[in-house]
Short mmCIF file of C-alpha atoms in Angstrom, two decimals:
data_model
loop_
_atom_site.label_atom_id
_atom_site.label_comp_id
_atom_site.label_asym_id
_atom_site.label_seq_id
_atom_site.Cartn_x
_atom_site.Cartn_y
_atom_site.Cartn_z
CA MET A 1 25.60 94.24 51.74
CA ALA A 2 22.11 94.12 53.13
CA THR A 3 21.51 94.04 56.83
CA LYS A 4 20.81 90.50 57.97
CA ILE A 5 17.06 90.04 58.33
CA LEU A 6 15.81 88.19 61.37
CA ALA A 7 12.84 85.85 61.19
CA SER A 8 11.14 87.71 64.00
CA SER A 9 7.68 88.93 63.07
CA SER A 10 8.44 92.21 64.86
CA HIS A 11 11.17 93.11 62.38
CA SER A 12 9.93 95.96 60.16
CA PHE A 13 12.30 95.33 57.20
CA GLU A 14 12.43 99.10 56.64
CA ASN A 15 16.24 99.29 56.60
CA GLU A 16 16.39 96.42 54.13
CA CYS A 17 13.85 98.07 51.83
CA LYS A 18 15.76 101.37 51.99
CA GLU A 19 18.97 99.61 50.93
CA ILE A 20 17.15 97.81 48.09
CA HIS A 21 15.64 101.11 46.90
CA GLU A 22 18.95 102.94 46.99
CA SER A 23 20.76 100.13 45.16
CA ARG A 24 18.30 99.60 42.30
CA GLY A 25 20.18 98.32 39.29
CA ARG A 26 22.80 96.58 41.43
CA TRP A 27 21.62 93.03 40.88
CA ASN A 28 24.16 91.35 43.11
CA HIS A 29 22.78 93.35 46.03
CA LEU A 30 19.18 92.49 45.14
CA ILE A 31 20.01 88.79 44.87
CA GLN A 32 21.72 88.82 48.25
CA ALA A 33 18.87 90.81 49.78
CA LEU A 34 16.17 88.43 48.55
CA VAL A 35 17.40 84.92 47.73
CA THR A 36 19.40 84.59 50.93
CA ARG A 37 16.18 85.20 52.88
CA THR A 38 13.30 82.84 53.40
CA GLN A 39 10.29 83.15 51.13
CA LEU A 40 8.24 84.40 54.08
CA GLU A 41 10.77 87.15 54.77
CA CYS A 42 10.77 88.09 51.09
CA ARG A 43 7.01 88.49 51.09
CA ARG A 44 7.32 90.77 54.12
CA ILE A 45 10.01 92.78 52.35
CA ARG A 46 7.70 93.13 49.35
CA GLU A 47 4.85 94.37 51.56
CA THR A 48 7.08 96.82 53.43
CA TYR A 49 8.64 98.13 50.22
CA LYS A 50 5.22 98.86 48.75
CA ASP A 51 4.15 100.66 51.95
CA MET A 52 7.29 102.80 51.88
CA TYR A 53 7.61 103.59 48.17
CA GLY A 54 4.21 102.78 46.67
CA GLU A 55 5.76 100.30 44.24
CA ASP A 56 5.57 96.52 44.02
CA LEU A 57 9.00 94.89 43.80
CA ILE A 58 7.67 92.13 41.55
CA THR A 59 6.16 94.69 39.16
CA LEU A 60 9.46 96.55 39.09
CA LEU A 61 11.31 93.34 38.25
CA GLN A 62 8.88 92.54 35.45
CA LYS A 63 9.19 96.05 34.01
CA SER A 64 12.99 95.81 34.11
CA SER A 65 12.82 92.54 32.22
CA LEU A 66 10.45 93.88 29.54
CA ARG A 67 12.54 97.01 28.99
CA ASN A 68 15.62 94.90 28.22
CA GLN A 69 17.74 97.13 30.40
CA PRO A 70 21.50 96.53 30.14
CA GLY A 71 22.65 93.91 32.61
CA VAL A 72 19.11 92.79 33.39
CA SER A 73 18.50 89.10 32.75
CA PRO A 74 14.86 88.10 32.15
CA LYS A 75 15.65 84.77 33.81
CA THR A 76 16.95 86.56 36.89
CA CYS A 77 13.84 88.73 37.07
CA ALA A 78 11.60 85.69 36.66
CA ALA A 79 13.41 83.74 39.38
CA LEU A 80 13.35 86.61 41.88
CA SER A 81 9.68 87.29 41.12
CA LEU A 82 8.71 83.66 41.72
CA TRP A 83 10.75 83.59 44.92
CA MET A 84 8.83 86.52 46.42
CA LEU A 85 5.36 85.16 45.59
CA HIS A 86 3.20 83.21 48.01
CA PRO A 87 3.47 79.48 47.06
CA HIS A 88 -0.13 79.11 45.89
CA GLU A 89 0.08 82.32 43.83
CA ARG A 90 3.35 81.12 42.33
CA ASP A 91 1.85 77.73 41.43
CA ALA A 92 -1.13 79.45 39.79
CA ILE A 93 1.24 81.42 37.56
CA VAL A 94 3.32 78.34 36.74
CA ALA A 95 0.15 76.41 35.88
CA ARG A 96 -1.06 79.19 33.58
CA GLU A 97 2.27 79.38 31.75
CA ALA A 98 2.28 75.61 31.31
CA LEU A 99 -1.21 75.63 29.83
CA LEU A 100 -0.24 78.33 27.34
CA GLN A 101 2.68 76.28 26.05
CA ASP A 102 2.12 73.77 23.26
CA SER A 103 4.54 71.21 24.62
CA ASP A 104 4.23 68.04 26.70
CA THR A 105 7.32 69.01 28.69
CA ASN A 106 5.56 72.09 30.06
CA HIS A 107 2.66 69.99 31.28
CA GLN A 108 5.11 68.30 33.62
CA ALA A 109 4.95 71.52 35.64
CA LEU A 110 1.24 70.81 36.21
CA VAL A 111 2.05 67.23 37.22
CA GLU A 112 4.52 68.54 39.82
CA ILE A 113 1.82 70.79 41.26
CA PHE A 114 -0.95 68.19 41.48
CA VAL A 115 1.38 65.48 42.79
CA GLY A 116 3.54 67.56 45.12
CA ARG A 117 0.96 69.74 46.87
CA LYS A 118 -1.55 68.93 49.60
CA SER A 119 -5.27 69.11 48.81
CA SER A 120 -5.63 72.25 50.95
CA HIS A 121 -2.88 73.92 48.92
CA ILE A 122 -4.45 72.83 45.61
CA ALA A 123 -7.67 74.56 46.67
CA LEU A 124 -5.74 77.79 47.31
CA ILE A 125 -3.97 77.49 43.94
CA LYS A 126 -7.33 77.22 42.20
CA GLN A 127 -8.62 80.26 44.08
CA ALA A 128 -5.52 82.27 43.12
CA TYR A 129 -5.83 81.10 39.50
CA LEU A 130 -9.48 82.17 39.32
CA SER A 131 -8.74 85.52 40.94
CA LYS A 132 -5.83 86.30 38.60
CA TYR A 133 -7.10 84.90 35.29
CA LYS A 134 -10.91 84.95 35.75
CA THR A 135 -11.21 81.34 34.67
CA GLN A 136 -11.21 77.91 36.34
CA LEU A 137 -7.95 75.94 36.35
CA ASP A 138 -9.76 72.61 36.01
CA GLN A 139 -11.75 73.86 33.04
CA ASP A 140 -8.66 75.23 31.33
CA ILE A 141 -7.00 71.82 31.67
CA ILE A 142 -10.05 70.10 30.17
CA ASN A 143 -10.30 72.63 27.32
CA THR A 144 -6.63 72.51 26.32
CA GLU A 145 -6.27 72.17 22.55
CA PRO A 146 -4.91 70.12 21.00
CA PRO A 147 -5.40 67.35 23.58
CA HIS A 148 -2.18 66.05 25.10
CA PRO A 149 -1.30 62.77 26.84
CA TYR A 150 -1.13 64.34 30.31
CA GLN A 151 -4.60 65.85 30.06
CA LYS A 152 -6.63 62.86 31.26
CA ILE A 153 -4.23 62.15 34.12
CA LEU A 154 -4.27 65.78 35.29
CA VAL A 155 -8.07 65.84 35.29
CA ALA A 156 -8.08 62.64 37.35
CA LEU A 157 -5.55 64.01 39.85
CA SER A 158 -7.53 67.23 40.21
CA THR A 159 -10.68 65.24 40.96
CA SER A 160 -8.76 63.20 43.53
CA HIS A 161 -7.76 66.36 45.39
CA LYS A 162 -11.38 67.47 45.51
CA ALA A 163 -12.73 64.20 46.89
CA HIS A 164 -10.05 62.93 49.25
CA GLN A 165 -7.67 63.85 52.01
CA ALA A 166 -4.56 61.83 52.79
CA ASP A 167 -6.52 58.59 53.20
CA VAL A 168 -4.31 55.50 53.05
CA ASN A 169 -5.51 51.92 53.36
CA GLN A 170 -3.18 48.93 53.03
CA HIS A 171 -5.86 46.47 51.91
CA THR A 172 -7.29 48.84 49.31
CA ALA A 173 -3.80 49.66 48.06
CA LYS A 174 -3.09 45.95 47.49
CA CYS A 175 -6.40 45.57 45.66
CA ASP A 176 -5.58 48.56 43.47
CA ALA A 177 -2.13 47.13 42.74
CA ARG A 178 -3.69 43.86 41.60
CA ARG A 179 -6.19 45.71 39.39
CA LEU A 180 -3.33 47.62 37.77
CA TYR A 181 -1.53 44.34 37.11
CA GLU A 182 -4.57 42.53 35.74
CA THR A 183 -5.39 45.37 33.36
CA GLY A 184 -1.76 46.00 32.45
CA GLU A 185 1.10 43.55 32.14
CA GLY A 186 -1.15 40.71 33.29
CA SER A 187 -3.28 41.00 30.16
CA PRO A 188 -2.46 41.20 26.44
CA GLY A 189 -2.37 44.58 24.73
CA ALA A 190 -1.93 48.08 26.06
CA ILE A 191 -2.70 49.32 29.55
CA ASP A 192 -6.38 49.85 30.30
CA GLU A 193 -6.55 53.65 30.56
CA GLY A 194 -10.00 53.51 32.16
CA THR A 195 -8.80 51.49 35.15
CA VAL A 196 -5.76 53.70 35.69
CA LEU A 197 -7.80 56.90 35.53
CA GLU A 198 -10.49 55.49 37.83
CA ILE A 199 -7.89 54.69 40.49
CA PHE A 200 -6.19 58.08 40.08
CA THR A 201 -9.54 59.82 40.43
CA LYS A 202 -10.58 58.03 43.62
CA ARG A 203 -7.29 57.84 45.54
CA SER A 204 -5.13 60.40 47.29
CA ILE A 205 -1.47 60.89 46.37
CA PRO A 206 -0.24 59.14 49.58
CA HIS A 207 -2.56 56.22 48.81
CA LEU A 208 -1.29 56.01 45.22
CA LYS A 209 2.28 55.96 46.52
CA LEU A 210 1.37 53.04 48.79
CA THR A 211 -0.35 51.28 45.87
CA PHE A 212 2.81 51.43 43.76
CA SER A 213 4.85 50.22 46.74
CA CYS A 214 2.49 47.26 47.08
CA TYR A 215 2.80 46.59 43.37
CA LYS A 216 6.57 46.26 43.67
CA HIS A 217 6.24 44.05 46.75
CA ILE A 218 3.72 41.71 45.09
CA TYR A 219 5.19 41.48 41.58
CA GLY A 220 8.88 42.07 42.24
CA HIS A 221 9.39 45.20 40.12
CA ASP A 222 8.23 48.80 39.81
CA TYR A 223 4.95 49.58 38.10
CA THR A 224 6.88 51.81 35.70
CA LYS A 225 8.69 48.70 34.38
CA SER A 226 5.36 47.14 33.51
CA ILE A 227 4.44 50.32 31.63
CA THR A 228 7.68 50.08 29.65
CA ASP A 229 7.14 46.39 28.85
CA VAL A 230 3.68 46.87 27.26
CA ASN A 231 3.03 48.46 23.88
CA SER A 232 3.92 51.96 25.00
CA GLY A 233 2.16 54.99 23.58
CA GLU A 234 1.82 58.65 24.52
CA PHE A 235 -0.50 57.91 27.44
CA GLU A 236 1.87 55.29 28.83
CA ASP A 237 4.86 57.63 28.50
CA ALA A 238 3.01 60.36 30.39
CA LEU A 239 1.79 57.89 33.02
CA LYS A 240 5.32 56.66 33.64
CA LYS A 241 6.56 60.18 34.42
CA VAL A 242 3.60 60.85 36.72
CA VAL A 243 4.19 57.61 38.64
CA LYS A 244 7.89 58.42 39.05
CA CYS A 245 6.98 61.83 40.45
CA ILE A 246 4.60 60.16 42.93
CA CYS A 247 6.94 57.38 44.03
CA ASN A 248 10.29 59.17 44.30
CA PRO A 249 10.02 63.00 44.08
CA PRO A 250 13.73 63.77 44.77
CA ASN A 251 14.88 61.41 42.01
CA TYR A 252 12.26 62.83 39.65
CA TYR A 253 13.38 66.42 40.32
CA VAL A 254 17.05 65.50 39.98
CA LYS A 255 16.47 64.12 36.49
CA ILE A 256 14.43 67.16 35.51
CA LEU A 257 17.14 69.52 36.81
CA PHE A 258 20.02 67.68 35.12
CA ALA A 259 18.27 67.59 31.74
CA SER A 260 17.34 71.26 31.97
CA ILE A 261 20.73 72.48 33.15
CA LYS A 262 22.46 70.50 30.40
CA GLY A 263 20.05 71.73 27.72
CA MET A 264 18.77 68.22 27.03
CA THR A 265 15.09 69.19 27.15
CA ALA A 266 12.79 71.87 25.78
CA ASP A 267 11.63 72.50 29.35
CA ARG A 268 14.33 75.11 30.03
CA GLY A 269 12.19 76.84 32.64
CA ALA A 270 12.40 73.74 34.80
CA ILE A 271 15.63 74.96 36.40
CA THR A 272 13.99 78.04 37.88
CA ARG A 273 10.70 76.28 38.64
CA VAL A 274 12.23 73.37 40.53
CA MET A 275 14.93 75.34 42.34
CA VAL A 276 12.42 77.90 43.61
CA SER A 277 9.64 75.45 44.53
CA ARG A 278 11.82 72.84 46.25
CA SER A 279 14.45 75.07 47.88
CA GLU A 280 12.71 75.24 51.26
CA THR A 281 11.28 71.72 51.28
CA GLU A 282 13.74 69.11 50.05
CA MET A 283 16.83 70.81 48.57
CA ASP A 284 19.16 68.86 50.88
CA GLU A 285 17.75 65.55 49.64
CA ILE A 286 17.82 66.69 46.01
CA GLN A 287 21.49 67.62 46.35
CA ARG A 288 22.29 64.25 47.94
CA VAL A 289 20.49 62.30 45.21
CA PHE A 290 22.02 64.47 42.48
CA LYS A 291 25.57 63.73 43.71
CA ALA A 292 24.82 60.00 44.08
CA LYS A 293 23.28 59.76 40.60
CA TYR A 294 25.67 61.87 38.54
CA GLY A 295 28.84 61.88 40.64
CA ILE A 296 28.98 65.66 40.78
CA GLU A 297 27.53 68.31 43.05
CA LEU A 298 24.47 70.23 41.85
CA ARG A 299 26.29 73.52 42.51
CA GLU A 300 29.27 72.40 40.41
CA THR A 301 26.98 71.35 37.56
CA ILE A 302 25.33 74.77 37.62
CA CYS A 303 28.74 76.49 37.55
CA ASN A 304 29.95 74.29 34.68
CA SER A 305 26.84 74.65 32.53
CA ILE A 306 25.27 78.05 33.24
CA PRO A 307 27.17 81.16 32.05
CA SER A 308 28.48 83.37 34.82
CA GLY A 309 26.18 86.21 35.75
CA ASP A 310 23.23 87.17 37.90
CA TYR A 311 21.07 84.21 36.88
CA ARG A 312 23.74 81.71 37.88
CA ASP A 313 24.17 83.60 41.16
CA VAL A 314 20.43 83.19 41.85
CA LEU A 315 20.57 79.45 41.16
CA LEU A 316 23.61 78.99 43.38
CA ALA A 317 21.95 80.93 46.19
CA LEU A 318 18.90 78.67 45.90
CA ALA A 319 21.12 75.58 45.84
CA ASN A 320 22.71 76.74 49.09
CA LYS A 321 19.36 76.68 50.86
CA THR A 322 19.10 74.09 53.61
CA VAL A 323 15.87 72.70 54.98
#
């Protein structure tokens, strides 16, 4: 077992790195050494390991995965790699992988980034994306072919992060709610995409959340119900998922996790993505909502649905994280 790492900045992590180096190939040890630590500690371990041995732990994990070494799970390597990355670097990689996939489900990963991150963090993600891939994230979203229903919404959300901080105004939120009603369920036909995109472009995520709260207060039901009641198309379906992510993130992530764990969606990578990204922010709340919604603990669902092995051990270690 690895020596317990303290959060103190004075800790050198040299003993930990020595144990990791001497136990290469023993995945249970590596999982315990990394996933039981905080992401900040893992990044310090990565830095120390490279100073001591001249090798990057993430590169070693990726090489192990590509070589298909016996007992090495690509999913385990991917999860450990993401866990050690700085959050904005990790999000840049997740965004790139989503853009390379020809599937609407993968674009949900981009929605989670633009909805769940602060504007300052989005700026760092874009810098990391440009540095790693030599191209602009915004431009890659615009140029995605073939066009997909999330594309317009993602462009609008990206513009919102550029122009606004966490500005929230009750009066403006009520006005926006009324505009959404008048150009949606309050008028015949489909939702007016132009109005929705204009509001998404000009308002911050906290303001949009207040707008949808005002909508429910004024009209007696969630905005997502009004989307369902109109002639729903691909844009409306995408909009509904985005709004749910804005209004109730834990419930959104719980549904994504359940569907992915149970194999009910093509977005199989959602398990790793969500568990890694939310483990140090709202895992307690996700576990509470999961149990309330499905009547079973998240950990138990993982044990019942994921084959035993290193990957399941990683997921369980992440599920045991407390905020």
